[in-house]
XYZ file of C-alpha atoms in Angstrom:
576
model
C -1.538 17.223 3.197
C 1.662 19.149 3.057
C 3.609 15.516 2.093
C 1.023 15.036 -0.882
C 1.332 18.473 -2.134
C 5.107 17.813 -2.693
C 4.244 15.455 -5.304
C 2.830 18.263 -7.622
C 6.167 20.121 -7.523
C 7.279 18.542 -10.853
C 3.952 19.598 -12.518
C 4.408 23.002 -11.757
C 4.010 24.394 -15.482
C 1.185 22.034 -16.009
C -0.880 23.200 -12.912
C 0.191 26.918 -13.605
C -1.333 26.753 -17.348
C -4.411 24.778 -15.775
C -5.037 27.180 -13.005
C -4.556 30.284 -15.868
C -7.349 28.897 -18.000
C -9.455 27.620 -15.192
C -9.271 31.578 -14.113
C -9.526 32.879 -17.918
C -13.268 30.745 -17.585
C -13.870 32.309 -13.936
C -13.201 35.832 -15.049
C -15.555 35.255 -18.278
C -18.315 33.760 -15.705
C -17.514 36.804 -13.497
C -17.859 39.360 -16.668
C -21.198 37.734 -18.172
C -23.755 39.448 -15.239
C -21.796 42.746 -15.999
C -22.227 42.890 -19.726
C -25.823 41.796 -19.704
C -26.428 44.770 -17.247
C -25.058 46.920 -19.755
C -26.994 45.201 -22.592
C -30.246 45.952 -20.487
C -29.270 49.727 -19.250
C -27.737 51.010 -22.325
C -29.162 48.968 -24.964
C -32.539 47.599 -24.303
C -33.907 50.097 -22.332
C -32.458 52.874 -24.675
C -33.615 51.157 -27.575
C -30.292 50.976 -29.008
C -29.977 48.155 -31.374
C -25.979 48.944 -31.780
C -25.355 48.694 -28.407
C -27.127 44.950 -27.825
C -25.056 43.778 -30.961
C -21.905 45.578 -29.841
C -21.944 43.968 -26.066
C -23.894 40.923 -27.382
C -20.866 40.240 -29.503
C -18.305 40.899 -27.005
C -20.859 38.501 -24.427
C -20.369 35.689 -27.656
C -16.429 35.869 -28.040
C -16.225 35.730 -23.939
C -17.926 32.585 -23.897
C -15.832 30.789 -27.026
C -12.937 31.992 -24.860
C -14.366 30.145 -21.884
C -15.417 27.131 -23.946
C -11.772 26.631 -25.365
C -10.330 27.326 -22.066
C -12.612 24.680 -20.069
C -11.303 22.100 -22.905
C -7.885 22.673 -22.729
C -8.094 22.860 -18.915
C -9.493 19.525 -18.789
C -6.473 18.183 -20.809
C -3.654 19.478 -18.097
C -5.932 18.619 -15.348
C -6.200 15.015 -16.377
C -2.425 15.075 -17.243
C -1.346 16.240 -13.702
C -3.853 14.330 -11.691
C -3.021 10.882 -13.413
C 0.766 11.558 -13.337
C 0.313 12.608 -9.501
C -1.511 9.244 -8.482
C 1.197 7.141 -10.380
C 4.019 9.031 -8.547
C 2.186 8.416 -5.176
C 1.346 5.235 -5.888
C 5.042 4.304 -6.890
C 6.353 5.624 -3.901
C 3.955 4.258 -1.493
C 4.886 1.037 -2.859
C 8.611 1.365 -2.947
C 7.892 2.311 0.979
C 5.961 -0.633 1.445
C 8.955 -2.796 -0.149
C 11.306 -1.453 2.075
C 9.706 -2.494 5.536
C 10.956 -4.749 7.654
C 8.753 -7.883 8.824
C 8.255 -5.371 12.357
C 6.898 -2.429 9.983
C 4.460 -4.684 8.759
C 2.750 -5.528 12.129
C 1.692 -2.182 12.110
C -0.235 -2.025 8.873
C -2.514 -5.114 7.741
C -2.398 -6.452 4.336
C -5.629 -5.284 3.584
C -5.191 -1.834 5.219
C -2.369 -1.381 2.909
C -4.284 -2.561 -0.546
C -6.817 -0.119 0.526
C -4.127 2.922 0.702
C -2.539 1.832 -2.376
C -5.709 1.758 -4.538
C -8.880 3.284 -3.210
C -7.085 5.904 -0.714
C -4.792 7.084 -4.032
C -7.408 7.336 -6.162
C -9.316 9.809 -3.692
C -6.564 12.408 -3.946
C -6.229 11.775 -7.438
C -9.814 12.629 -8.125
C -9.380 15.586 -5.682
C -6.630 16.789 -7.634
C -8.361 16.994 -10.911
C -11.409 18.513 -9.474
C -9.315 21.140 -7.857
C -7.724 22.225 -11.347
C -10.985 21.930 -13.260
C -13.994 23.329 -11.088
C -13.270 22.978 -7.310
C -11.186 26.473 -7.040
C -13.858 28.188 -9.291
C -16.495 27.634 -6.432
C -14.522 29.756 -4.149
C -13.182 32.083 -6.418
C -16.651 32.543 -8.093
C -18.358 33.402 -4.522
C -15.399 35.902 -3.633
C -15.180 37.322 -7.371
C -19.223 37.766 -7.111
C -19.083 39.808 -3.782
C -16.585 42.225 -5.441
C -18.287 42.576 -8.596
C -21.483 43.270 -6.834
C -20.077 45.865 -4.941
C -18.588 47.474 -7.930
C -22.175 47.562 -9.415
C -24.147 48.835 -6.578
C -22.979 48.868 -3.025
C -26.127 49.100 -0.883
C -27.564 45.751 -2.783
C -24.368 43.740 -2.426
C -24.148 44.700 1.079
C -26.937 41.948 1.624
C -24.129 39.123 -0.033
C -21.556 40.695 1.925
C -23.425 39.736 5.409
C -24.742 36.152 3.998
C -21.945 34.893 2.481
C -19.269 34.768 4.877
C -22.106 32.818 7.397
C -22.266 30.166 4.713
C -18.545 29.850 4.201
C -18.276 29.630 7.986
C -20.644 26.839 8.325
C -19.065 24.916 5.087
C -15.592 24.817 6.615
C -17.126 23.374 9.636
C -18.979 20.957 7.909
C -15.629 19.955 5.700
C -14.150 19.406 9.003
C -16.543 17.244 10.426
C -17.099 15.196 7.148
C -13.092 14.477 7.006
C -12.931 12.794 10.479
C -15.979 10.601 9.434
C -14.868 9.716 6.101
C -11.427 8.306 7.830
C -13.781 5.797 9.482
C -15.498 4.822 6.552
C -12.037 4.353 4.746
C -11.347 1.939 7.986
C -14.419 0.058 7.420
C -13.040 -0.579 3.532
C -10.167 -1.847 5.020
C -12.140 -4.534 7.197
C -14.096 -5.280 4.107
C -10.821 -5.883 2.260
C -9.329 -7.876 4.859
C -12.529 -10.348 4.797
C -12.272 -10.619 0.936
C -8.594 -11.482 0.842
C -8.890 -14.297 3.649
C -11.706 -15.498 2.093
C -10.177 -15.868 -1.446
C -7.063 -17.127 0.387
C -8.615 -20.029 2.122
C -11.243 -20.699 -0.492
C -9.909 -24.494 -0.371
C -10.570 -24.872 3.159
C -13.753 -22.817 3.295
C -15.418 -25.550 0.804
C -13.818 -28.653 2.861
C -15.379 -27.321 6.112
C -18.858 -26.260 4.403
C -17.950 -22.874 6.046
C -19.827 -20.957 3.069
C -23.013 -19.657 4.749
C -20.740 -18.579 8.008
C -18.061 -16.727 5.566
C -20.696 -14.798 3.404
C -22.685 -14.194 6.640
C -19.481 -12.580 7.843
C -18.754 -10.466 4.962
C -22.333 -9.294 4.813
C -21.712 -7.881 8.169
C -18.740 -6.168 7.433
C -20.013 -5.026 4.296
C -23.504 -3.336 5.978
C -21.025 -1.843 8.515
C -19.241 -0.219 5.553
C -22.773 0.691 3.717
C -24.164 2.281 6.990
C -21.565 4.439 7.900
C -20.987 5.843 4.762
C -24.539 6.386 4.058
C -24.733 7.985 7.756
C -21.389 10.146 6.265
C -23.429 11.332 3.049
C -26.534 11.961 4.696
C -24.607 14.434 6.977
C -22.750 16.305 3.527
C -25.869 16.109 2.001
C -27.727 17.987 4.524
C -25.404 21.180 3.703
C -27.020 21.608 0.362
C -30.307 22.376 1.389
C -29.224 24.826 3.947
C -27.118 26.727 1.774
C -29.810 26.915 -0.962
C -32.215 28.140 1.761
C -30.231 30.990 3.039
C -29.054 32.276 -0.429
C -32.536 31.939 -1.955
C -33.705 34.209 0.937
C -31.203 36.805 0.219
C -32.139 36.906 -3.674
C -35.879 37.324 -2.438
C -34.346 40.095 -0.262
C -32.497 41.462 -2.965
C -35.664 41.853 -5.587
C -37.218 43.434 -2.953
C -35.040 46.156 -1.972
C -33.895 46.450 -5.561
C -37.332 47.294 -6.608
C -37.572 49.690 -4.011
C -34.056 51.088 -5.173
C -35.324 51.053 -8.904
C -38.937 52.921 -8.112
C -36.719 55.581 -5.942
C -34.170 55.916 -8.821
C -31.010 54.596 -6.592
C -30.510 51.816 -9.228
C -31.197 50.903 -12.679
C -32.757 47.651 -13.625
C -29.768 46.093 -15.139
C -28.194 46.519 -12.057
C -30.474 44.930 -10.004
C -30.629 41.924 -12.627
C -26.782 41.724 -12.784
C -26.528 41.470 -8.828
C -29.408 38.831 -9.188
C -27.307 36.806 -11.779
C -24.199 36.934 -8.832
C -26.294 35.642 -6.250
C -27.676 32.800 -8.209
C -24.111 32.270 -9.693
C -23.085 32.251 -6.149
C -25.860 29.922 -4.962
C -24.714 27.508 -7.449
C -21.239 27.616 -6.491
C -21.945 27.298 -2.757
C -24.614 24.305 -3.660
C -21.140 22.658 -5.256
C -19.464 22.887 -2.022
C -21.404 19.730 -0.890
C -19.410 17.777 -3.261
C -16.218 19.915 -2.714
C -16.651 18.962 1.253
C -17.267 15.246 0.421
C -14.420 15.464 -1.974
C -11.630 17.183 0.004
C -13.038 15.173 3.416
C -12.246 12.135 1.897
C -8.663 13.493 0.125
C -7.823 14.520 3.821
C -8.744 11.089 5.185
C -7.015 9.422 2.547
C -4.239 11.385 2.696
C -3.473 11.006 6.421
C -3.471 7.347 5.920
C -0.965 7.395 2.831
C 1.060 9.983 4.834
C 1.045 7.653 8.042
C 2.472 4.749 5.933
C 5.183 7.359 4.092
C 6.592 8.493 7.572
C 6.824 5.076 9.003
C 10.477 4.928 10.129
C 12.101 1.437 9.243
C 13.204 -0.173 12.495
C 16.192 -1.700 10.849
C 19.132 0.695 10.193
C 21.250 -0.294 7.067
C 25.337 -1.241 7.391
C 27.772 0.889 6.096
C 30.441 -1.700 4.987
C 31.993 -1.514 1.631
C 31.177 -4.048 -0.945
C 34.405 -5.871 -0.446
C 34.291 -6.402 3.313
C 30.702 -7.572 2.891
C 31.717 -10.351 0.672
C 30.713 -13.705 2.334
C 33.452 -15.933 1.249
C 33.228 -18.967 3.900
C 29.702 -19.010 5.242
C 30.679 -19.197 8.957
C 27.614 -17.952 10.934
C 27.889 -17.512 14.715
C 25.424 -16.605 17.425
C 26.699 -15.022 20.383
C 24.431 -14.600 23.491
C 21.321 -13.735 20.943
C 17.963 -13.025 22.470
C 14.958 -11.953 20.320
C 11.514 -10.980 21.079
C 8.666 -9.887 18.578
C 7.700 -6.000 18.455
C 4.493 -5.445 20.716
C 5.411 -8.569 22.676
C 7.028 -9.076 26.229
C 7.862 -12.523 26.080
C 11.318 -13.292 24.556
C 11.152 -15.824 21.483
C 14.931 -16.658 21.622
C 17.044 -16.656 25.061
C 20.458 -16.400 25.094
C 21.429 -18.549 21.887
C 25.355 -19.346 21.411
C 26.574 -21.394 18.489
C 28.894 -21.598 15.695
C 28.294 -22.982 12.203
C 31.368 -24.250 10.229
C 31.986 -23.277 6.651
C 30.332 -25.826 4.556
C 28.602 -27.279 7.329
C 25.093 -28.906 7.353
C 23.356 -28.420 10.128
C 19.649 -29.341 11.455
C 17.692 -27.383 13.851
C 15.424 -29.576 15.506
C 12.373 -28.374 18.000
C 8.822 -28.527 18.561
C 6.373 -25.831 16.993
C 6.772 -22.527 19.158
C 10.369 -23.523 19.868
C 11.869 -20.628 18.024
C 13.375 -22.067 14.830
C 11.824 -19.833 12.471
C 12.451 -16.996 14.118
C 16.197 -18.016 14.493
C 16.537 -18.209 10.746
C 14.604 -14.748 10.156
C 17.707 -13.223 12.075
C 20.319 -14.312 9.810
C 19.289 -12.425 6.485
C 18.032 -9.406 9.335
C 14.420 -9.631 8.425
C 14.289 -8.902 12.162
C 17.285 -8.078 14.417
C 17.991 -9.128 17.385
C 17.552 -7.415 20.753
C 20.721 -8.860 22.374
C 23.809 -10.280 21.354
C 25.594 -10.858 18.331
C 25.152 -12.214 14.838
C 28.319 -12.738 12.518
C 29.142 -13.954 9.417
C 32.647 -14.517 8.394
C 33.958 -12.560 11.726
C 31.658 -9.797 10.433
C 28.718 -8.633 12.517
C 25.753 -8.574 10.358
C 24.373 -4.929 11.346
C 27.725 -3.751 9.831
C 26.858 -5.268 6.444
C 24.279 -3.420 3.767
C 21.196 -5.357 4.071
C 21.202 -5.767 0.030
C 24.361 -7.364 -0.109
C 23.934 -9.609 2.815
C 20.606 -10.937 1.611
C 22.212 -11.335 -2.076
C 24.497 -13.841 -0.459
C 22.089 -16.002 0.999
C 19.434 -18.447 -0.156
C 16.388 -18.544 1.993
C 13.612 -20.752 1.423
C 10.677 -20.024 3.515
C 8.299 -22.499 5.123
C 5.460 -21.510 2.708
C 6.567 -22.261 -0.874
C 5.293 -19.042 -2.259
C 5.652 -19.096 -6.088
C 4.524 -16.134 -8.527
C 1.859 -16.034 -11.735
C 4.391 -16.746 -14.580
C 6.404 -19.631 -16.123
C 8.681 -21.879 -14.133
C 11.768 -20.184 -15.787
C 10.908 -16.989 -14.684
C 10.073 -18.388 -11.103
C 13.470 -19.947 -10.754
C 15.330 -16.417 -12.185
C 13.259 -14.385 -9.630
C 16.335 -15.404 -7.290
C 18.374 -13.648 -9.758
C 17.293 -11.438 -11.988
C 20.256 -11.811 -15.052
C 20.145 -15.776 -14.355
C 21.125 -17.411 -17.522
C 19.213 -20.511 -18.782
C 22.298 -22.785 -17.953
C 22.520 -21.385 -14.474
C 18.558 -21.870 -14.187
C 18.726 -25.811 -15.473
C 21.738 -26.090 -12.987
C 19.893 -24.762 -10.089
C 16.698 -27.062 -11.101
C 19.087 -30.046 -11.021
C 20.808 -29.342 -7.793
C 16.932 -29.232 -6.335
C 15.584 -32.528 -8.048
C 12.924 -30.659 -10.231
C 14.487 -30.906 -13.816
C 13.178 -34.022 -14.563
C 9.415 -33.266 -13.490
C 10.078 -29.797 -15.128
C 11.011 -31.625 -18.662
C 7.665 -33.453 -18.280
C 5.377 -30.255 -18.348
C 3.768 -29.586 -21.824
C 6.143 -26.434 -22.293
C 8.808 -27.743 -19.951
C 10.742 -24.398 -18.396
C 8.194 -22.261 -20.454
C 4.956 -23.858 -18.613
C 3.002 -21.079 -16.837
C 2.519 -21.544 -13.274
C -0.982 -20.271 -11.405
C -1.348 -17.786 -8.934
C 0.711 -19.410 -5.909
C 1.536 -22.417 -8.026
C -1.757 -23.812 -7.259
C -1.507 -25.759 -10.507
C 1.832 -27.818 -8.860
C 1.959 -30.600 -6.073
C 3.555 -29.324 -2.793
C 6.559 -31.235 -3.246
C 6.985 -29.384 -6.796
C 6.558 -25.865 -5.054
C 8.953 -26.632 -2.627
C 11.463 -27.780 -4.972
C 10.853 -24.960 -7.039
C 11.717 -22.708 -4.153
C 14.822 -24.414 -3.577
C 15.943 -24.027 -7.207
C 14.950 -20.211 -6.727
C 17.376 -20.143 -3.379
C 20.063 -22.010 -5.453
C 20.342 -20.063 -8.605
C 22.095 -17.166 -7.121
C 24.806 -19.574 -6.044
C 24.724 -18.343 -2.114
C 27.275 -19.474 0.430
C 24.561 -20.049 2.931
C 21.534 -21.498 2.334
C 18.258 -21.597 4.831
C 15.646 -24.460 4.535
C 12.756 -23.539 6.870
C 10.935 -27.123 6.531
C 11.241 -27.088 2.992
C 11.570 -30.672 2.495
C 8.265 -31.715 4.265
C 6.626 -32.479 1.296
C 9.152 -34.477 -0.208
C 9.163 -38.363 -0.118
C 12.446 -40.199 1.405
C 13.804 -40.667 -1.962
C 13.388 -37.492 -3.444
C 14.680 -35.685 -0.219
C 17.741 -38.122 0.103
C 18.737 -37.012 -3.439
C 18.263 -33.805 -2.803
C 20.031 -33.727 0.375
C 23.145 -35.268 -1.031
C 23.046 -32.850 -4.095
C 23.360 -29.935 -1.482
C 26.159 -31.852 0.110
C 28.131 -31.574 -2.773
C 27.276 -27.819 -3.219
C 29.694 -25.433 -2.105
C 27.594 -23.424 0.797
C 26.809 -23.894 4.490
C 23.492 -25.346 4.960
C 20.725 -24.743 7.505
C 17.866 -26.787 7.547
C 15.011 -26.420 9.903
C 13.088 -29.962 9.833
C 10.663 -32.094 12.081
C 11.780 -35.289 10.447
C 14.843 -37.076 12.108
C 15.645 -38.897 8.791
C 16.724 -35.240 7.495
C 18.480 -34.514 10.784
C 20.548 -37.642 10.427
C 21.811 -36.330 7.129
C 23.606 -33.037 9.057
C 26.913 -32.635 10.180
C 25.735 -31.091 13.310
C 21.978 -31.082 15.126
C 20.624 -28.039 17.163
C 18.022 -28.955 19.685
C 15.652 -25.857 20.521
C 13.178 -25.729 23.044
C 10.984 -22.699 24.225
C 13.817 -20.573 22.440
C 16.761 -21.911 24.248
C 19.584 -24.254 22.891
C 19.187 -27.569 24.821
C 21.954 -29.196 23.004
C 24.103 -29.242 20.237
C 26.230 -31.723 18.391
C 26.194 -34.933 16.176
C 23.536 -37.615 16.236
C 26.033 -40.147 18.572
C 26.629 -36.802 21.149
C 22.956 -36.045 21.626
C 21.807 -39.740 21.880
C 24.308 -39.894 24.547
C 23.331 -36.463 26.403
C 19.702 -35.440 25.555
C 16.628 -37.226 27.046
C 14.731 -34.969 24.590
C 16.550 -36.034 21.521
C 16.023 -39.711 22.362
C 12.156 -38.727 23.098
C 11.996 -37.109 19.750
C 13.740 -39.998 17.999
C 11.710 -42.851 19.767
C 8.743 -40.869 18.457
C 9.699 -41.398 14.778
C 11.403 -44.910 14.750
C 10.485 -46.574 17.805
C 11.803 -47.549 20.969
C 14.137 -50.452 19.472
C 15.763 -48.848 16.862
C 19.074 -46.738 17.109
C 20.626 -45.454 13.830
C 24.173 -43.941 13.790
C 24.805 -40.843 11.626
């Protein structure tokens, strides 16, 4: 909770005003029973109308003051809570954006969504209620006991004995509820995970007629959330009847002893009425603790989940090179004895890789699924760091380069062509924020998508659906390539990014990229693509089996010949 409270520091003045207004309301509420006792003892019992009017006027004036204080307090409480929620959500999202791929392995996407939305809202609501009503309850209880002691010590001692017992019970209930509500949030994570998977895979669900199965899966996770939430609410709601029972017993005892004291002349009717009034108000305040327990417990659970994300340290240490020394001018890439394994796994993905890619060279990377091709690519822009060995670009270790500058100079096209909701122009310019229209068109032409865009209803202003749902696979791939090329990188990484293209379009694309002044590295499963490369790297089980031209690999690599024959047949043999 300490880290969450730090987000309230910029709003100290507004919080102070809200608390002062809340204390004004509280003061009036604590004075009201005292004023009523004065009206009874000095006015009604003495049949003195002027005293009744005098204290009655004070009572009405205080009530109006409390009314105005409450309205203004609500305004300031809303301002603080909404601003607080905005700041926490922004900081949390900023932290998530800074995560490496290894960090993302610690938190499922559904859990991050819950933390960014539901958890922040829980704390935000608690901040509002704390400034509006929550602090009034404990202060009203404490103030009620003090005022009761001031009015009549003997009768107030009954409250002095009863109230601490109830407070200890309520604090215990709050602590237990906090643990229970954390499990509720975890069940909510599970529900969000099922929803996310289903929405992402809706086409597959319909194609395989798995609607009923997925409905049952969602119902099961939703039922677990419902059952866990109900059990927690049952526990928290149980506190209210216990509080009411004990406080009502206390009030009955006060009335009993109060009547005895009145008959004996040890107390006035007004004093008894005032203490009963305080006890009644304290009963309402303590009953409100059920809501307070629920809100604070949820806020505590949500706070720990948010803090867990904010306290996560990135596993990638940024470089410290100056901008000039971090500039990629040639595009030479060198792997020296590089080995890599994913976090939380013991099996290495890449074993002792060593090779050099010359400036302006086109390199194709071949290998079966699981050979480590994508993992190799992810090491170059430092999406992960190698466990052993060194990767250098233009004779500079990439760990010495600032990650922002390194990635700005690399055009990376991942295996999945992911587009964003927006126009064609916006999706291409996503690769370079300040890209001009001329640069966007040039990138589209090199990616062989310009002519296709011109056929769209609004051309470059045509809107793309979520994830490019209204485009074909080949169109999505070419737009992703254009997005990478618009930044004019010195190194371009294509992770099987031409798989959906026909042979003619792919040939045009590769020819355009050959003329582009960059080092091009391509992961591919197609031998036709590999044959267009200057050099071919052959991977198997994370090891570099062979490197060379088509003729060199044909001569020395049986695996390469098997891959070639599997695509072209036994009788053919083409030279690059």
